[in-house]
Tab-separated table of C-alpha atoms in Angstrom:
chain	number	residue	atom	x	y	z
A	1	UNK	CA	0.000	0.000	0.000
A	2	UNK	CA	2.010	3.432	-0.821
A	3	UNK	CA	1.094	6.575	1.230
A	4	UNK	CA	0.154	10.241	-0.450
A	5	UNK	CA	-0.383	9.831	-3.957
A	6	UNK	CA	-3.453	8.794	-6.105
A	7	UNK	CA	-4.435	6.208	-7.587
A	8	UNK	CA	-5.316	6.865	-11.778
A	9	UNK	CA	-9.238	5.922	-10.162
A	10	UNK	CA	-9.091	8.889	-7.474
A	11	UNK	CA	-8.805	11.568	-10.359
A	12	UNK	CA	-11.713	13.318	-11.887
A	13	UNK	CA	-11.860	12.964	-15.484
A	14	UNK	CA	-10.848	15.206	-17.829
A	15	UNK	CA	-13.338	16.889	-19.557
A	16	UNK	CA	-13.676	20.051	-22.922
A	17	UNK	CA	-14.960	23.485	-22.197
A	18	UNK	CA	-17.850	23.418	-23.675
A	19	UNK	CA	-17.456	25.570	-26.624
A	20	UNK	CA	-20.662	28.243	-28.278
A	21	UNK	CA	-22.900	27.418	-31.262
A	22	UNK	CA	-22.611	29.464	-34.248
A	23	UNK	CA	-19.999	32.281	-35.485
A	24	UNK	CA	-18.875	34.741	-33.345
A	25	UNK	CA	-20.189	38.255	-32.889
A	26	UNK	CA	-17.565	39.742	-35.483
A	27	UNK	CA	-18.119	36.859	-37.894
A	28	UNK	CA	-21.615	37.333	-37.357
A	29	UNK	CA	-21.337	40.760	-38.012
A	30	UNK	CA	-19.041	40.283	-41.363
A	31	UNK	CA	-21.289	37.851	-42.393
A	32	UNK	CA	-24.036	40.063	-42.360
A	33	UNK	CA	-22.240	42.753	-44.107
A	34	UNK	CA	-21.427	40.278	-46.956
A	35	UNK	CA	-24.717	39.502	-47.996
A	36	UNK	CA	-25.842	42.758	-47.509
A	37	UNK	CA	-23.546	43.958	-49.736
A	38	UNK	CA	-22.197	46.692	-47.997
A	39	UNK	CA	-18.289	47.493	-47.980
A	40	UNK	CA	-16.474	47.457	-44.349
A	41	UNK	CA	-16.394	51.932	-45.171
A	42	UNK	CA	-20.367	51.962	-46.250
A	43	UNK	CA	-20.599	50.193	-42.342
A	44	UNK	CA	-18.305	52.616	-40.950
A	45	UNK	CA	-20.155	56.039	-42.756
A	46	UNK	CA	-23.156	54.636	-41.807
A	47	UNK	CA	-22.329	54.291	-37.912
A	48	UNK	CA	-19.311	56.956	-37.674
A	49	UNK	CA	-17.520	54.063	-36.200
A	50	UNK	CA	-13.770	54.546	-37.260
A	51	UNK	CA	-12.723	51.985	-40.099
A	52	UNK	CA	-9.678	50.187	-38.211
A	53	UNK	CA	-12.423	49.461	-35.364
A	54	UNK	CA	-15.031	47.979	-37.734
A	55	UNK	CA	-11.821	45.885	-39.003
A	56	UNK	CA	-11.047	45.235	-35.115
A	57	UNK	CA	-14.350	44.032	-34.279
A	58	UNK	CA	-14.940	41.747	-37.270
A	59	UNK	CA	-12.194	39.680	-35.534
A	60	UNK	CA	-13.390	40.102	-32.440
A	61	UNK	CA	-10.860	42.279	-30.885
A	62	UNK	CA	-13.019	44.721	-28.822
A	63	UNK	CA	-9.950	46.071	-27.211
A	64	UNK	CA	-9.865	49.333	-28.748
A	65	UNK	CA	-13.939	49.992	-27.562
A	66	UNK	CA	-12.571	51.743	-24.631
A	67	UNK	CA	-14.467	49.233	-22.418
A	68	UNK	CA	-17.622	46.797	-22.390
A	69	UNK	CA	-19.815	49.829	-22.408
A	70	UNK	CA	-18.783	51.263	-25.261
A	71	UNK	CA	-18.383	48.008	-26.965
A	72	UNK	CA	-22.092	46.796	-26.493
A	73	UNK	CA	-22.925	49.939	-28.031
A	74	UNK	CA	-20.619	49.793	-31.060
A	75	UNK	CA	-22.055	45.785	-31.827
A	76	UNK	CA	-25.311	47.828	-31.709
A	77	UNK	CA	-25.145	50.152	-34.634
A	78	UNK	CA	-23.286	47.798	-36.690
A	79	UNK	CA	-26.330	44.816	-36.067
A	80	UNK	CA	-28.658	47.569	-37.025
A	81	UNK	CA	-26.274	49.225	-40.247
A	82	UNK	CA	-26.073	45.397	-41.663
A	83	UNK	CA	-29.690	44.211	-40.952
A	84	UNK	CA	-28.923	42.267	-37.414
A	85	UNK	CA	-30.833	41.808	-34.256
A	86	UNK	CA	-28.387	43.177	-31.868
A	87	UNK	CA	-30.047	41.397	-29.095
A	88	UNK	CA	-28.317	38.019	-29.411
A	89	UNK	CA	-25.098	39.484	-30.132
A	90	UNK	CA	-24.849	41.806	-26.769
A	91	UNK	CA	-26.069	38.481	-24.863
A	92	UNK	CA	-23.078	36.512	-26.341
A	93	UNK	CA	-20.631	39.223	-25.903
A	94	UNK	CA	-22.012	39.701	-22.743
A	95	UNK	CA	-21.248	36.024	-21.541
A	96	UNK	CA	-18.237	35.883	-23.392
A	97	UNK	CA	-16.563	38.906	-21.023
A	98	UNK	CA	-18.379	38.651	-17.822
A	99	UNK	CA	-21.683	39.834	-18.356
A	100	UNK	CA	-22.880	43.239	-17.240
A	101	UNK	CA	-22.017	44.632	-14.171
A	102	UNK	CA	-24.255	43.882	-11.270
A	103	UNK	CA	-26.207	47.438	-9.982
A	104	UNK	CA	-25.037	49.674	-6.818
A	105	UNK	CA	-27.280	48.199	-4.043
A	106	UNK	CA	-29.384	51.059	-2.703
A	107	UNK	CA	-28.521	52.396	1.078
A	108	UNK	CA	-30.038	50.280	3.651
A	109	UNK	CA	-32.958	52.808	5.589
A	110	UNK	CA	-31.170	52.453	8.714
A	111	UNK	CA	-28.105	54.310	7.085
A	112	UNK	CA	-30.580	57.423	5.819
A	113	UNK	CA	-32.036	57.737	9.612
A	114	UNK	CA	-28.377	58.298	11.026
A	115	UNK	CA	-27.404	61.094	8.904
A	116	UNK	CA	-30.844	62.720	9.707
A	117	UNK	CA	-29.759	66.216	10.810
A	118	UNK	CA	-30.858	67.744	14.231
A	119	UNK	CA	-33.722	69.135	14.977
A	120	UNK	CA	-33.531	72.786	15.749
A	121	UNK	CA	-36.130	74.871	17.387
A	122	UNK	CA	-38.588	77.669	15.023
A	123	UNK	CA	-36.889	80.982	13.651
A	124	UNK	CA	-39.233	83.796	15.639
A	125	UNK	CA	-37.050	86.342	13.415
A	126	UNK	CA	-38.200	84.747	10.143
A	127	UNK	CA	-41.283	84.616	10.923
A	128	UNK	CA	-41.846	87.856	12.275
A	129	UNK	CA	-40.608	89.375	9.482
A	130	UNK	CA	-43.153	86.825	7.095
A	131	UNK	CA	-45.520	88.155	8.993
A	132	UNK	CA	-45.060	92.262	8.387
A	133	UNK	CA	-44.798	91.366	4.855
A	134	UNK	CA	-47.909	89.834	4.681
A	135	UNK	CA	-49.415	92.721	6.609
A	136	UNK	CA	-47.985	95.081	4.246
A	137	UNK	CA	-48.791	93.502	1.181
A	138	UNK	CA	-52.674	93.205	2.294
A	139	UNK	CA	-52.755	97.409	3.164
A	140	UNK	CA	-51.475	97.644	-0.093
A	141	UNK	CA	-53.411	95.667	-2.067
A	142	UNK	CA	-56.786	97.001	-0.261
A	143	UNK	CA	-55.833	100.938	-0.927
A	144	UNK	CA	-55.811	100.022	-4.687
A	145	UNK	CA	-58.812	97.712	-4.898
A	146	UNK	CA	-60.839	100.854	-3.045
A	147	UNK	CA	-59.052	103.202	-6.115
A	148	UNK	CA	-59.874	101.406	-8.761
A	149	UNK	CA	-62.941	99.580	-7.955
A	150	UNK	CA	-65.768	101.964	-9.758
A	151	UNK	CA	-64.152	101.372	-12.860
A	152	UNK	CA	-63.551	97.660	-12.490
A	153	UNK	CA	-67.510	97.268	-11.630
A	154	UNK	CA	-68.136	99.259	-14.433
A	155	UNK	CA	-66.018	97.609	-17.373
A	156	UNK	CA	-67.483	93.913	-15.490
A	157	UNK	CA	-71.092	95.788	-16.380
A	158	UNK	CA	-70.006	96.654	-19.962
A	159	UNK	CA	-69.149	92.670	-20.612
A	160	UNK	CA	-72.145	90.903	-19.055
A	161	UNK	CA	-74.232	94.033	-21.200
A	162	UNK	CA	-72.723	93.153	-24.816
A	163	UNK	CA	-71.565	89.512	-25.021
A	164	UNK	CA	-71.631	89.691	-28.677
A	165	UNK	CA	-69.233	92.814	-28.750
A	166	UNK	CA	-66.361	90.675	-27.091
A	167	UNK	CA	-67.184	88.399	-29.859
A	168	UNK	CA	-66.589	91.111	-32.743
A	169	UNK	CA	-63.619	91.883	-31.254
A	170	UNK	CA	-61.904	89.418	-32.351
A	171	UNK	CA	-58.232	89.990	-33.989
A	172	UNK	CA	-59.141	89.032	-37.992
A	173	UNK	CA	-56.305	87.505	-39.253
A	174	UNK	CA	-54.252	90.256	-42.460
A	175	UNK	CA	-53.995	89.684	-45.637
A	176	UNK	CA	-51.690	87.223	-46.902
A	177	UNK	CA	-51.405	85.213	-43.964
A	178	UNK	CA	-53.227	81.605	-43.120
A	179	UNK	CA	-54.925	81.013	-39.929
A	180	UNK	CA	-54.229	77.151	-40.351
A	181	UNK	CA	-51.034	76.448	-38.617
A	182	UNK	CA	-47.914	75.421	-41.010
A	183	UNK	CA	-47.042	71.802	-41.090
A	184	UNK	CA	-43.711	69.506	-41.290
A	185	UNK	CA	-43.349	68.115	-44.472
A	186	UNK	CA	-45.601	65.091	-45.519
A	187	UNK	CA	-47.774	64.088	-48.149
A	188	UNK	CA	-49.572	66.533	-48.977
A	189	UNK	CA	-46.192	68.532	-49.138
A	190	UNK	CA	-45.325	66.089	-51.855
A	191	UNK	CA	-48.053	66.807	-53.829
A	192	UNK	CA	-47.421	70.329	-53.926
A	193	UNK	CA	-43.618	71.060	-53.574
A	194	UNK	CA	-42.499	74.746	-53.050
A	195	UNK	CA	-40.317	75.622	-55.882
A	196	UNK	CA	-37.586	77.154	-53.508
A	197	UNK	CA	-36.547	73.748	-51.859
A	198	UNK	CA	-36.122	70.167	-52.618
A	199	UNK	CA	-38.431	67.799	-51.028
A	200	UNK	CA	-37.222	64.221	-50.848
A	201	UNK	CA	-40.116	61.333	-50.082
A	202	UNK	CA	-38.649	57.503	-49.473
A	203	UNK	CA	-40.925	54.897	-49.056
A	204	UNK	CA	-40.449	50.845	-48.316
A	205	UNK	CA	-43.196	49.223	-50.106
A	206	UNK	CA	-40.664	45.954	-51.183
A	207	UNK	CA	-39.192	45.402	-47.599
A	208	UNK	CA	-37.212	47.580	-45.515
A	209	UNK	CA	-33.595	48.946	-46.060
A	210	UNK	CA	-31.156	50.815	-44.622
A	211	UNK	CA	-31.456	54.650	-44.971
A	212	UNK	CA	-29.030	57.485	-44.517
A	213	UNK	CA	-30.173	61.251	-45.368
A	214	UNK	CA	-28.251	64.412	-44.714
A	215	UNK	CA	-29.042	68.261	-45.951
A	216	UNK	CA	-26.495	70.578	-47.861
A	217	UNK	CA	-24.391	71.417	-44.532
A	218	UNK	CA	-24.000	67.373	-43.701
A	219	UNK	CA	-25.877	67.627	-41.177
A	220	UNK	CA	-28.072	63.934	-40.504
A	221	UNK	CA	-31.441	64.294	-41.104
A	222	UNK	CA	-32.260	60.097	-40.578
A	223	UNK	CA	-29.825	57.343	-40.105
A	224	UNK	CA	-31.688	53.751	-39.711
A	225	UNK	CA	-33.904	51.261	-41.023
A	226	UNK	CA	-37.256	51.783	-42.723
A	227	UNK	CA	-39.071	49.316	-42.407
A	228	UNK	CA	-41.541	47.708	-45.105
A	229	UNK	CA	-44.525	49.664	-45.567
A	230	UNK	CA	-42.819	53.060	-43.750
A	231	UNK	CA	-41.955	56.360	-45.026
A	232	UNK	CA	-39.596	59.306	-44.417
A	233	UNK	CA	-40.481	62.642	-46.144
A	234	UNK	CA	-36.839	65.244	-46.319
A	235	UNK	CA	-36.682	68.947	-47.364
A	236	UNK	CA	-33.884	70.913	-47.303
A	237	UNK	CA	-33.288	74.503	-49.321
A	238	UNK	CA	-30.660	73.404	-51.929
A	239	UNK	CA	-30.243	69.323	-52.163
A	240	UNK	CA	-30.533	66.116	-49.994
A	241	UNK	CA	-28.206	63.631	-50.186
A	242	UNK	CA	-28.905	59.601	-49.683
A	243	UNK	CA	-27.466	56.607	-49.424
A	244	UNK	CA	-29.849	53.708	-49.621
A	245	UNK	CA	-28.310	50.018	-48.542
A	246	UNK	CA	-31.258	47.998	-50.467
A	247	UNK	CA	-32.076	50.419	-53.022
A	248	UNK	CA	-34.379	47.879	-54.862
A	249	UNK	CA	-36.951	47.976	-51.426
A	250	UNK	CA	-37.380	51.610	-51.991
A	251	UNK	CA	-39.314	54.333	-54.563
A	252	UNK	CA	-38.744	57.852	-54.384
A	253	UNK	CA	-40.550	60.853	-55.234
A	254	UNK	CA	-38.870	64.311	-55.421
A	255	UNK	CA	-40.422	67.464	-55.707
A	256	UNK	CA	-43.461	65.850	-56.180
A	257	UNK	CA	-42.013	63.590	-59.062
A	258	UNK	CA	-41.898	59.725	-59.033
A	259	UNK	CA	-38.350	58.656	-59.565
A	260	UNK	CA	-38.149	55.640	-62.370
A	261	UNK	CA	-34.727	54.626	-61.519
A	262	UNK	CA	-34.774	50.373	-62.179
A	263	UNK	CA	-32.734	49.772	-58.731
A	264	UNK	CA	-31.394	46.796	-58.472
A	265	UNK	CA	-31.678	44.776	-54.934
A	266	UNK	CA	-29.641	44.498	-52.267
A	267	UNK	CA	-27.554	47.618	-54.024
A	268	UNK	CA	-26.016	50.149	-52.627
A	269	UNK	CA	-26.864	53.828	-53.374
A	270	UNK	CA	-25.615	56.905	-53.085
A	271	UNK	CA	-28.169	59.671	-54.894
A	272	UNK	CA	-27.940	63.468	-54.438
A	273	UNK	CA	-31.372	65.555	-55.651
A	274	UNK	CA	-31.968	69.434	-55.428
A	275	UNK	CA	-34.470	72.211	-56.717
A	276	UNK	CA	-36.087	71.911	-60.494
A	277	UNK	CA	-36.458	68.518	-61.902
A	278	UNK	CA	-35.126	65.287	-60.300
A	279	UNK	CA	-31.710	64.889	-61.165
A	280	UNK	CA	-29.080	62.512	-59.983
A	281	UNK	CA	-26.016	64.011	-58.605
């Protein structure tokens, strides 16, 4: 019989880490972006995510995120930019570096009732000084109300007498301007387009697509998915510029004008249209 060592019995087997189903979030994501057609920059313009990171997280090095935080929301846009529920991919990223962090615990009641500050007895000062206010303010108000009280009771006699006077008095609108209150662009704004601006309509009727939209200074008007069936309506004073990531799910109409572009689908497009007739830029 030998003393302090095991027998090949005594030792647990040895067993594999059990290893995830399906790709990884960045393959996922690349995946995605394949067979959406989209090039890693048309991901990257359409998030503002820097190239190199959309490069880093395809191979799942989330290192340059700047923590889980930031990363969650990074897998985010792209899911969304490529056609992805981001749901699953947080959860797997989320298991795959710890999981979120667990919320602050709220302070225990006890801890509130010992930093209760003390009790201190009434401020006569204060209150004395409330009080000559008040006093003040009430002679005031009653010298006036005695001044000025004929011609109130008069002017209250002069309404009840003429109801339909108050009615006539009514501010009639001027010339030139509508009383109906001006509207954000929509349909009807289609249908009539103002001459001195360029009114962009995108509909989904064939499934929904990735949209980007930005005015003359850059600045983004709509950056997301439009969904089958939805619309976005755009006006800007000199041009609107698009990029569509299934341009064969969407029709346009500009300035009123039904755009008979053959797109094809699952292409890319990037479209610019301003004042006068529909023109591609």
């Amino acid at each position: 019989m030998s003393i302090g060592s095991n027998s090949p019995e005594d030792e647990p087997p040895f067993t594999d880490a059990p290893q995830a189903d399906g790709p990884s979030v960045g393959t996922a994501l690349r995946q995605a972006r394949v067979a959406a057609g989209l090039s890693a920059d048309d991901v990257s313009n359409a998030t503002r995510i820097r190239l190199a990171m959309v490069h880093a997280i395809e191979e799942d090095d989330f290192s340059s995120c700047g923590g889980d935080v930031y990363a969650r929301g990074h897998i985010r846009n792209l899911a969304k930019a490529v056609h992805l529920d981001p749901a699953p991919l947080i959860a797997r990223f989320d298991a795959e570096h710890g999981g979120r962090p667990a919320p602050t615990p709220a302070a225990p009641l006890f801890e509130a009732e010992r930093i209760r500050p003390e009790r201190r007895g009434p401020n006569w000062t204060a209150a004395m000084v409330a009080a000559i206010v008040v006093v003040i303010g009430f002679v005031g108000f009653t010298a006036i109300k005695s001044q000025t009280g004929g011609d109130t009771d008069v002017q209250a006699v002069e309404g009840n007498a003429s109801p339909s006077a108050s009615k006539s008095a009514a501010p009639t609108p001027k010339s030139g301007q509508s009383a109906t209150p001006k509207s954000d662009p929509s349909d009807s704004a289609i249908a009539a387009a103002p001459q001195d601006k360029v009114t962009v309509r995108v509909t989904a009727p064939g499934g929904r697509s990735w949209i980007s939209a930005k005015d003359h200074n850059g600045r983004m008007l709509f950056d997301g998915l439009l969904n089958k069936g939805e619309s976005k309506t755009f006006q800007d004073s000199t041009k609107i510029n698009l990029i569509l990531g299934d341009a064969g799910a969407i029709e346009l109409y500009v300035n009123g004008k039904k755009i008979e572009d053959d797109f094809r689908p699952g292409a890319v497009e990037r479209l610019t249209y301003t004042k006068g007739d529909p023109e591609v830029g």
